[in-house]
Amino acid sequence: MKFIKNAVGREIPEYLEGIGELVPFKGVDAIKPTKNKAGAKLRMRIQDEPKLVASLEEAIKKSGLKDGMTISFHHHMRNGDAVVNMVLDLIAKMGIKDLTLAPSSLGTCHEPVIEHIKNGVVTGIQSSGLRAPLGDEISKGILKKPVIIRSHGGRARAVEDGELHIDVAFLAAPSCDEMGNINGRTGKSACGSMGYAKVDAEYADYVIAVTDNLVAFPNLPASIDQTLVDSVVVVDSIGDPKKIVSGAIRDSENPRDLLIAEYAVKAILASGYFKDGFVYQTGTGGASLSVTKLLKEEMIKTGTRASLGLGGITSQLVNLHEEGLMDALFDTQSFDLDAVRSIGENPKHYEISASFYANPNTPGPAVNNLSFVMLSALEIDTSFNVNVMTKSNGVINEAVGGHQDTAAGAKMSIILAPLMRARIPIIVDKVTTVCTPGEAVDVICTDYGIVVNPRRKDLIENFTKAGLELKTIEEIKNLAEQLTGKPDPIEFTDEIVGIVEYRDGSIIDVIKKVKD
Amino acid sequence: MKFIKNAVGREIPEYLEGIGELVPFKGVDAIKPTKNKAGAKLRMRIQDEPKLVASLEEAIKKSGLKDGMTISFHHHMRNGDAVVNMVLDLIAKMGIKDLTLAPSSLGTCHEPVIEHIKNGVVTGIQSSGLRAPLGDEISKGILKKPVIIRSHGGRARAVEDGELHIDVAFLAAPSCDEMGNINGRTGKSACGSMGYAKVDAEYADYVIAVTDNLVAFPNLPASIDQTLVDSVVVVDSIGDPKKIVSGAIRDSENPRDLLIAEYAVKAILASGYFKDGFVYQTGTGGASLSVTKLLKEEMIKTGTRASLGLGGITSQLVNLHEEGLMDALFDTQSFDLDAVRSIGENPKHYEISASFYANPNTPGPAVNNLSFVMLSALEIDTSFNVNVMTKSNGVINEAVGGHQDTAAGAKMSIILAPLMRARIPIIVDKVTTVCTPGEAVDVICTDYGIVVNPRRKDLIENFTKAGLELKTIEEIKNLAEQLTGKPDPIEFTDEIVGIVEYRDGSIIDVIKKVKD
């Protein structure tokens, strides 16, 4: 195997069995697209031909699914999803093998996928997220082809440029009419935005809507509309409502989170980007929630309004919008019940596809509008590279999500992270797996202070003017090591079990099989 | 030139200079798509690169427009449009030549196109509509390549399957933000739905928004969004508001229209399709308006509700929707001020693209949901073929619009037409130009009675049971000829100045140069 060192210093094989030729990562925005968008198969349906079929099996037969094809799912059902397992069980019974499973993400509820890898139904996986126990098993090398990890924007890009061709898309549909007009706003399995599913529906050669809530035609708004859906199947349940969306997420009371958040808000205020019309994205971690809480106070105090909140939408952002502090919300995924309610009620709580959200190969993904994004990290290294995919023991867990996309798009990306977790240092010499390149990481806020990427001289100047005390990444790393000791290196075999794509399709890192 | 007789008996050349090989029309739904959708050029825009450019000229330069390319426009500005002429004037000054002009339609306001044909800027035209004086000139043979006439669905199909590749789309934008989020709902040039423009924006390699109303980011809803728009240009005016949308269209008081409408409503009631959930489309002609008025009375009397109103939306349909008689509206084009108001106010007044409306090569164009459509005709022949494109002197005028699409999709298509106009018979032996094939025409309602296409034995049976007196097409034609005399045949040369595509891309007829 011949290797090339990529722009973050990782050795990338030129060719990988089961995947093909690999392009090493060359830097943020270094690879410009040269192709045209791919296009789904054109299909014609004569007037009254019904789309409603009696069973999932009938829909799969009509789709022409066969050995070697690629199937997709969305993860708006999150950890309550029943559709991936239901479809794979049936496909296994039907005797179809050697499929690539290409959902937008996978969670802990997808443990049964392990069996379908072992029985040969699934031989490839492409996903943004992979959690235990599936992640552990893949790290042990059970999957025939290496897994491909992509960001949300990277997946949309791959679908649009044809790198990821979906033969059959299965869409869990919280509400659907007999023509296939779908939205996630009503029904017992309501999930709000259908942002990931929109991309699949547009580019798949055959689209099957799987619903537990067949409603009268026309079901509006049609997040996915009748021109994209081939078959509609009614099942008892597409998921466990209690696990699809959470109730209101409570503010963190962890003093460490609050400390990190205070540093982050100071950085935001001093950045020069905190002014009317700013665009904001945050996550659901404790420190993130605290940042938004503190920032809201500053917005009220200074009379500063945001134009837009972005990303996975939470009740916190809904609250900012409904109180008139944030003009609009772009929602690819609704994180809680409040977000699900709001997307149906507020016309400026706007549903967007994963491509609109983060696809780098369009003239205007929403991430490029970001002023600030709050991001998490499992590890950060002294080159500012971030790992959000492998645990401290090297095993696959968690998800890349929109991390790469927002970090590259935002004027100021802020990583919120404690110096250590359970006596394991977070700031290290080299991250186990590079997911987001240091080039796109601007600021790190820890419980021991603020670090700015030396590339961002402008921010260093602004922060210094504002009297913020800054630390260097080495100072912070040394402090972490003093507190925890230097961790033992993880032992891997040479076998590659996964590749992490950068959003442009190049390879930013590989994941190797862990030693037993 | 070798000719093949197509399924409506017209002689179609196998090859036509300036166009290429032609596929003769083979019948409704006879040609199934085999290709994949085409895809626009992938484009990347780095973070803060501005889209707002100082002038239209700068935008055109950035687009890379050059000799031989295809440019597109939408016709939501109708006869108030200023953008086609503005752009062509500028392109002429910039010295770019040999362009194909491919708008969704052209009106009388586009007279200056004649000059740009004569000066070599425009050498090809592809459009749904062509009116005087441009139509007259094209009938005289001034255009280098034959004009291609397509229905609204046929145009969407051609754009999607790559037959019509748009290099640069110019979008007149009634409201637009600096990222290119566009809608037609606000501003002095508000036009309501942007249904035709949606298709162009999605498939063009470069998209320029031309607006006279730059609004704050984010402009929502984004009928066309920032992921599709490359440049934004602000101009003083994109059109004459008085001609963009009309005020409320008044009911017809013409007794002939009322007579035709009464026959049509009798046919609707007796058809078997008049029941809860029916789907309805009509136009803005006098007889059409009368049908809707009478039908509303029947809906109230019988307690029958429609699920959907379709097509170009008028105040009449808005009224049915707002009174709870019609659950939803699908709007490709808003015909009057009431429709423009409603699309912004009523969530179930739903904006759809021309592809959603009528593209035959999707699993569910809205026209396939139609129970009834009311259509007009310039001529109808004894094979039920309809001409909506050429005048009684053979000269190009008017538009195919959604005629072919709705006739094919609807369970019952009804042509509303008087027996004669200005002493010229409407029912003839052979129409001058076949636009919609008789196979898709179910019922003709004239001021002298109802004719049913003999193919529709089911309707004949239902109508007869209901006691409706039916006439044959020959009876009606003879009656027309008795009243008007048999018209003299039109004299054409052999030169082909235009082709009429059927919605599937095959050629249903050719238009020849008229003799001076």
CSV table of C-alpha atoms in Angstrom, one decimal, chain B residues 10 19-20 33 50 56 66 77 97 142 151 179 189 200 202 217 265 300 324 327 408 420 434-435 448 455 494 498 505:
chain,number,residue,atom,x,y,z
B,10,ARG,CA,-48.5,15.2,-39.0
B,19,ILE,CA,-32.3,21.6,-33.9
B,20,GLY,CA,-31.0,18.2,-34.7
B,33,PRO,CA,-37.7,8.2,-19.8
B,50,PRO,CA,-19.9,39.0,-1.9
B,56,LEU,CA,-25.8,43.8,-14.5
B,66,LYS,CA,-20.4,33.9,-24.3
B,77,MET,CA,-43.6,39.5,-14.6
B,97,LYS,CA,-24.0,37.0,-30.2
B,142,ILE,CA,-36.7,36.0,-39.3
B,151,SER,CA,-45.7,23.2,-22.6
B,179,MET,CA,-27.3,36.1,-0.4
B,189,SER,CA,-43.1,44.2,-8.4
B,200,ASP,CA,-34.3,27.5,-14.0
B,202,GLU,CA,-32.0,24.6,-9.9
B,217,PHE,CA,-31.1,38.7,5.2
B,265,VAL,CA,-71.0,22.1,-15.1
B,300,ILE,CA,-72.4,24.5,-1.5
B,324,GLY,CA,-63.4,26.3,3.2
B,327,ASP,CA,-58.6,22.5,1.2
B,408,ALA,CA,-53.1,14.3,-20.2
B,420,MET,CA,-67.1,30.2,-34.0
B,434,VAL,CA,-51.7,20.3,-33.2
B,435,CYS,CA,-50.7,21.3,-29.7
B,448,TYR,CA,-74.3,24.4,-29.1
B,455,ARG,CA,-62.6,6.9,-26.5
B,494,ASP,CA,-42.3,24.6,-47.0
B,498,GLY,CA,-41.1,26.3,-35.5
B,505,GLY,CA,-40.0,15.8,-26.0
